[in-house]
mmCIF file of C-alpha atoms in Angstrom:
data_model
loop_
_atom_site.group_PDB
_atom_site.id
_atom_site.type_symbol
_atom_site.label_atom_id
_atom_site.label_comp_id
_atom_site.label_asym_id
_atom_site.label_seq_id
_atom_site.Cartn_x
_atom_site.Cartn_y
_atom_site.Cartn_z
ATOM 1 C CA MET A 245 -7.446 47.087 -23.902
ATOM 2 C CA THR A 246 -6.771 45.695 -20.264
ATOM 3 C CA GLY A 247 -6.724 47.218 -17.236
ATOM 4 C CA PRO A 248 -5.286 46.316 -13.652
ATOM 5 C CA ASP A 249 -8.459 44.110 -13.032
ATOM 6 C CA ASP A 250 -7.511 42.023 -15.981
ATOM 7 C CA VAL A 251 -4.430 40.726 -14.611
ATOM 8 C CA PRO A 252 -4.659 37.404 -13.074
ATOM 9 C CA PRO A 253 -3.612 37.104 -9.357
ATOM 10 C CA VAL A 254 -0.134 35.765 -8.624
ATOM 11 C CA ARG A 255 -0.160 32.726 -6.539
ATOM 12 C CA ARG A 256 2.851 31.870 -4.299
ATOM 13 C CA ARG A 257 4.882 29.236 -5.955
ATOM 14 C CA GLY A 258 4.984 25.898 -4.118
ATOM 15 C CA ARG A 259 1.725 26.249 -2.257
ATOM 16 C CA PRO A 260 -1.834 24.894 -3.596
ATOM 17 C CA SER A 261 -4.362 27.302 -4.259
ATOM 18 C CA ARG A 262 -7.312 27.907 -1.732
ATOM 19 C CA MET A 263 -9.563 26.353 -4.413
ATOM 20 C CA GLN A 264 -7.269 23.453 -4.712
ATOM 21 C CA THR A 265 -7.280 22.817 -1.092
ATOM 22 C CA GLU A 266 -11.065 23.152 -0.780
ATOM 23 C CA ALA A 267 -11.719 20.931 -3.583
ATOM 24 C CA ALA A 268 -9.287 18.207 -2.226
ATOM 25 C CA GLY A 269 -10.555 15.490 0.259
ATOM 26 C CA PRO A 270 -9.485 12.288 1.436
ATOM 27 C CA ALA A 271 -10.367 10.660 -2.058
ATOM 28 C CA THR A 272 -7.609 12.953 -3.396
ATOM 29 C CA ARG A 273 -5.289 11.964 -0.698
ATOM 30 C CA ASP A 274 -5.692 8.411 -1.505
ATOM 31 C CA ARG A 275 -5.311 9.161 -5.100
ATOM 32 C CA ILE A 276 -1.918 10.371 -4.537
ATOM 33 C CA LEU A 277 -0.771 7.552 -2.280
ATOM 34 C CA GLU A 278 -1.768 5.120 -4.805
ATOM 35 C CA ALA A 279 0.090 6.813 -7.528
ATOM 36 C CA ALA A 280 3.098 7.211 -5.315
ATOM 37 C CA ARG A 281 3.034 3.441 -4.896
ATOM 38 C CA ALA A 282 2.744 2.898 -8.442
ATOM 39 C CA GLU A 283 5.589 5.368 -9.140
ATOM 40 C CA PHE A 284 7.903 3.905 -6.497
ATOM 41 C CA SER A 285 7.143 0.500 -7.838
ATOM 42 C CA GLU A 286 7.739 1.114 -11.333
ATOM 43 C CA ARG A 287 10.646 3.756 -11.116
ATOM 44 C CA GLY A 288 12.277 3.132 -7.709
ATOM 45 C CA TYR A 289 12.900 5.739 -5.170
ATOM 46 C CA GLU A 290 15.702 7.938 -6.870
ATOM 47 C CA LYS A 291 14.030 8.278 -10.293
ATOM 48 C CA THR A 292 10.562 9.200 -8.438
ATOM 49 C CA SER A 293 9.632 12.705 -8.266
ATOM 50 C CA VAL A 294 6.942 14.557 -6.591
ATOM 51 C CA ARG A 295 6.168 16.116 -9.815
ATOM 52 C CA GLY A 296 5.753 12.672 -11.316
ATOM 53 C CA ILE A 297 3.549 11.495 -8.440
ATOM 54 C CA ALA A 298 1.240 14.504 -8.932
ATOM 55 C CA LYS A 299 1.004 14.073 -12.789
ATOM 56 C CA ALA A 300 0.169 10.430 -12.224
ATOM 57 C CA ALA A 301 -2.374 11.313 -9.696
ATOM 58 C CA GLY A 302 -3.831 14.205 -11.638
ATOM 59 C CA VAL A 303 -3.226 16.941 -9.076
ATOM 60 C CA ASP A 304 -0.833 20.005 -8.864
ATOM 61 C CA ALA A 305 2.618 19.084 -7.171
ATOM 62 C CA ALA A 306 1.913 21.865 -4.541
ATOM 63 C CA LEU A 307 -1.089 19.625 -3.313
ATOM 64 C CA VAL A 308 1.180 16.652 -2.975
ATOM 65 C CA HIS A 309 3.475 18.991 -0.705
ATOM 66 C CA HIS A 310 0.638 20.075 1.130
ATOM 67 C CA TYR A 311 -0.649 16.747 2.247
ATOM 68 C CA PHE A 312 2.880 14.950 2.605
ATOM 69 C CA GLY A 313 5.681 17.142 2.734
ATOM 70 C CA THR A 314 8.919 16.189 1.021
ATOM 71 C CA LYS A 315 9.349 13.119 -1.255
ATOM 72 C CA GLU A 316 10.670 10.947 1.745
ATOM 73 C CA GLN A 317 7.612 11.692 3.672
ATOM 74 C CA VAL A 318 5.549 10.718 0.745
ATOM 75 C CA PHE A 319 7.442 7.546 0.534
ATOM 76 C CA GLU A 320 6.851 6.742 4.144
ATOM 77 C CA ALA A 321 3.266 7.249 3.896
ATOM 78 C CA SER A 322 2.850 5.298 0.952
ATOM 79 C CA ILE A 323 4.684 2.184 2.274
ATOM 80 C CA GLU A 324 3.221 2.468 5.610
ATOM 81 C CA GLY A 325 -0.231 1.706 3.911
ATOM 82 C CA ALA A 326 1.217 -0.978 1.755
ATOM 83 C CA PHE A 327 3.129 -2.527 4.681
ATOM 84 C CA ALA A 328 -0.044 -2.472 6.928
ATOM 85 C CA PRO A 329 -0.878 -6.405 6.374
ATOM 86 C CA ALA A 330 2.372 -7.528 7.571
ATOM 87 C CA LEU A 331 1.976 -5.079 10.713
ATOM 88 C CA ASN A 332 -0.624 -7.844 12.219
ATOM 89 C CA ALA A 333 2.247 -10.156 12.762
ATOM 90 C CA PRO A 334 2.513 -9.465 16.578
ATOM 91 C CA ALA A 335 -0.951 -10.917 16.751
ATOM 92 C CA ALA A 336 0.038 -14.136 15.016
ATOM 93 C CA ILE A 337 2.530 -14.661 17.923
ATOM 94 C CA GLU A 338 -0.210 -14.154 20.584
ATOM 95 C CA ASP A 339 -2.865 -16.551 18.997
ATOM 96 C CA GLY A 340 -1.822 -19.797 20.449
ATOM 97 C CA PRO A 341 0.875 -21.721 22.408
ATOM 98 C CA VAL A 342 4.367 -20.600 22.387
ATOM 99 C CA ASP A 343 5.807 -23.777 20.824
ATOM 100 C CA GLY A 344 3.902 -23.015 17.766
ATOM 101 C CA VAL A 345 4.956 -19.358 17.355
ATOM 102 C CA GLY A 346 7.587 -19.853 14.623
ATOM 103 C CA GLU A 347 5.072 -21.674 12.439
ATOM 104 C CA ARG A 348 2.319 -19.155 12.853
ATOM 105 C CA LEU A 349 4.639 -16.206 12.385
ATOM 106 C CA THR A 350 6.324 -18.007 9.113
ATOM 107 C CA ARG A 351 2.585 -18.651 7.776
ATOM 108 C CA PHE A 352 1.421 -15.311 8.374
ATOM 109 C CA ILE A 353 4.457 -13.408 6.420
ATOM 110 C CA PHE A 354 4.357 -15.703 3.699
ATOM 111 C CA SER A 355 0.588 -15.415 3.265
ATOM 112 C CA VAL A 356 1.025 -11.626 2.983
ATOM 113 C CA TRP A 357 3.726 -12.353 0.208
ATOM 114 C CA GLU A 358 1.670 -14.930 -1.493
ATOM 115 C CA ASN A 359 -1.425 -12.489 -2.136
ATOM 116 C CA PRO A 360 -0.614 -10.891 -5.517
ATOM 117 C CA ALA A 361 -2.498 -7.512 -3.965
ATOM 118 C CA THR A 362 -0.306 -7.222 -1.066
ATOM 119 C CA ARG A 363 2.841 -8.478 -2.920
ATOM 120 C CA ALA A 364 3.013 -5.740 -5.543
ATOM 121 C CA PRO A 365 3.658 -2.914 -2.928
ATOM 122 C CA LEU A 366 5.832 -4.974 -0.980
ATOM 123 C CA LEU A 367 8.057 -5.472 -4.050
ATOM 124 C CA ALA A 368 8.344 -1.839 -4.481
ATOM 125 C CA ILE A 369 9.346 -1.153 -0.964
ATOM 126 C CA VAL A 370 12.018 -3.776 -0.984
ATOM 127 C CA ARG A 371 13.377 -2.607 -4.332
ATOM 128 C CA SER A 372 13.360 0.821 -3.396
ATOM 129 C CA ALA A 373 15.133 0.247 0.062
ATOM 130 C CA VAL A 374 17.853 -2.056 -1.835
ATOM 131 C CA ASN A 375 18.839 0.880 -4.138
ATOM 132 C CA ASN A 376 18.742 3.900 -1.907
ATOM 133 C CA GLU A 377 19.785 4.778 1.467
ATOM 134 C CA THR A 378 16.955 7.284 1.991
ATOM 135 C CA ALA A 379 14.285 4.696 1.239
ATOM 136 C CA ALA A 380 16.111 1.932 3.264
ATOM 137 C CA ALA A 381 16.211 4.426 6.346
ATOM 138 C CA VAL A 382 12.383 4.863 6.099
ATOM 139 C CA PHE A 383 11.991 0.955 5.872
ATOM 140 C CA ARG A 384 14.284 0.423 8.576
ATOM 141 C CA ARG A 385 12.387 2.867 10.871
ATOM 142 C CA LEU A 386 9.083 1.479 9.880
ATOM 143 C CA VAL A 387 9.981 -2.285 10.325
ATOM 144 C CA ALA A 388 11.935 -1.392 13.794
ATOM 145 C CA VAL A 389 9.367 0.538 15.609
ATOM 146 C CA GLN A 390 6.082 -0.748 14.128
ATOM 147 C CA LEU A 391 6.965 -4.586 13.597
ATOM 148 C CA LEU A 392 9.946 -5.862 15.328
ATOM 149 C CA ARG A 393 9.628 -4.260 18.607
ATOM 150 C CA LYS A 394 5.959 -5.347 18.761
ATOM 151 C CA VAL A 395 6.998 -8.837 18.195
ATOM 152 C CA ALA A 396 9.792 -8.532 20.755
ATOM 153 C CA ARG A 397 7.270 -7.302 23.394
ATOM 154 C CA GLN A 398 5.428 -10.846 22.886
ATOM 155 C CA LEU A 399 8.511 -12.491 23.922
ATOM 156 C CA ASP A 400 9.232 -13.377 27.746
ATOM 157 C CA LEU A 401 12.805 -12.472 27.657
ATOM 158 C CA PRO A 402 14.735 -9.280 28.608
ATOM 159 C CA PRO A 403 14.073 -6.398 26.092
ATOM 160 C CA GLU A 404 17.795 -6.494 24.388
ATOM 161 C CA GLU A 405 17.692 -10.168 23.983
ATOM 162 C CA ALA A 406 13.849 -10.253 22.772
ATOM 163 C CA GLU A 407 14.780 -7.480 20.029
ATOM 164 C CA LEU A 408 17.746 -9.540 18.785
ATOM 165 C CA ARG A 409 15.663 -12.574 18.367
ATOM 166 C CA ALA A 410 12.727 -10.799 16.565
ATOM 167 C CA GLU A 411 15.331 -9.360 14.325
ATOM 168 C CA LEU A 412 17.012 -12.786 13.486
ATOM 169 C CA ALA A 413 13.617 -14.317 12.904
ATOM 170 C CA ALA A 414 12.579 -11.257 10.669
ATOM 171 C CA ALA A 415 16.146 -11.555 8.681
ATOM 172 C CA GLN A 416 15.398 -15.186 8.178
ATOM 173 C CA LEU A 417 11.954 -14.670 6.677
ATOM 174 C CA VAL A 418 12.891 -11.462 4.696
ATOM 175 C CA GLY A 419 15.902 -13.363 3.163
ATOM 176 C CA ILE A 420 13.711 -15.907 2.072
ATOM 177 C CA ALA A 421 11.007 -13.767 0.481
ATOM 178 C CA MET A 422 13.964 -11.861 -1.252
ATOM 179 C CA LEU A 423 15.148 -14.910 -2.847
ATOM 180 C CA ARG A 424 11.661 -16.213 -3.791
ATOM 181 C CA TYR A 425 9.692 -13.096 -4.704
ATOM 182 C CA VAL A 426 12.355 -10.501 -5.840
ATOM 183 C CA ILE A 427 15.500 -12.418 -7.083
ATOM 184 C CA LYS A 428 13.108 -15.505 -7.892
ATOM 185 C CA VAL A 429 16.085 -17.950 -7.351
ATOM 186 C CA GLU A 430 14.941 -21.568 -8.585
ATOM 187 C CA PRO A 431 13.914 -24.067 -7.058
ATOM 188 C CA LEU A 432 12.945 -21.851 -4.200
ATOM 189 C CA ALA A 433 10.826 -19.562 -6.546
ATOM 190 C CA SER A 434 8.534 -22.164 -7.580
ATOM 191 C CA ALA A 435 8.747 -24.547 -4.423
ATOM 192 C CA ASP A 436 5.508 -25.561 -2.752
ATOM 193 C CA MET A 437 4.640 -23.088 0.176
ATOM 194 C CA GLU A 438 4.062 -26.079 2.506
ATOM 195 C CA ARG A 439 7.370 -27.415 1.925
ATOM 196 C CA ILE A 440 8.967 -23.930 2.420
ATOM 197 C CA VAL A 441 6.879 -23.380 5.921
ATOM 198 C CA GLU A 442 7.911 -27.127 6.844
ATOM 199 C CA ARG A 443 11.571 -26.155 6.651
ATOM 200 C CA VAL A 444 11.572 -22.700 7.835
ATOM 201 C CA ALA A 445 9.098 -22.580 10.671
ATOM 202 C CA PRO A 446 11.514 -24.678 12.979
ATOM 203 C CA VAL A 447 14.429 -22.267 12.370
ATOM 204 C CA VAL A 448 12.219 -19.166 13.136
ATOM 205 C CA GLN A 449 11.103 -21.055 16.139
ATOM 206 C CA GLY A 450 14.524 -21.420 17.432
ATOM 207 C CA HIS A 451 15.271 -17.860 16.766
ATOM 208 C CA LEU A 452 12.099 -16.624 19.064
ATOM 209 C CA THR A 453 12.091 -19.148 21.644
ATOM 210 C CA GLY A 454 15.107 -21.543 21.535
ATOM 211 C CA GLU A 455 18.020 -21.655 24.035
#
């Protein structure tokens, strides 16, 4: 026979329990982000769900919402971490004479793509952005605010001209990365990297500093 004290407490739907929250920590948050990157990479933005991310991370879906909010916010947090190596590109511009900035930036960006550890999450970002407008908007915001504007500030040009030049240089590099690493068009996909840098760096230099 059961009494009122035997009835389990009812937890509000969509919120993690106090026990879950107290047991979670930085390691749990990192595990959720890692699971999110894997899910977005394998399934793309549209087919990935918060519930699926939670299952892959071994946590309750409410805990994912607790840390990150919506699916869009989970995506932004996951790609920001994955995109972090590329955000060091502005430093590549500063470190050396202006007449070599095209080669330095080209080498830096392609070094990120050539590294298998950083290539996989970048592929997940690009594939999701190509196939979904919400993902594309997140990607554009990240690239514009955290990368291109920082690159533009390094150029000794009026702001509008500097941003346009930085975007043109980025378009050149992203386009080649798409063909080489995503679509894998031959002979570009298997071409020697030094040969690619030799051909592309002067074009990037022209975008950034040419008349």
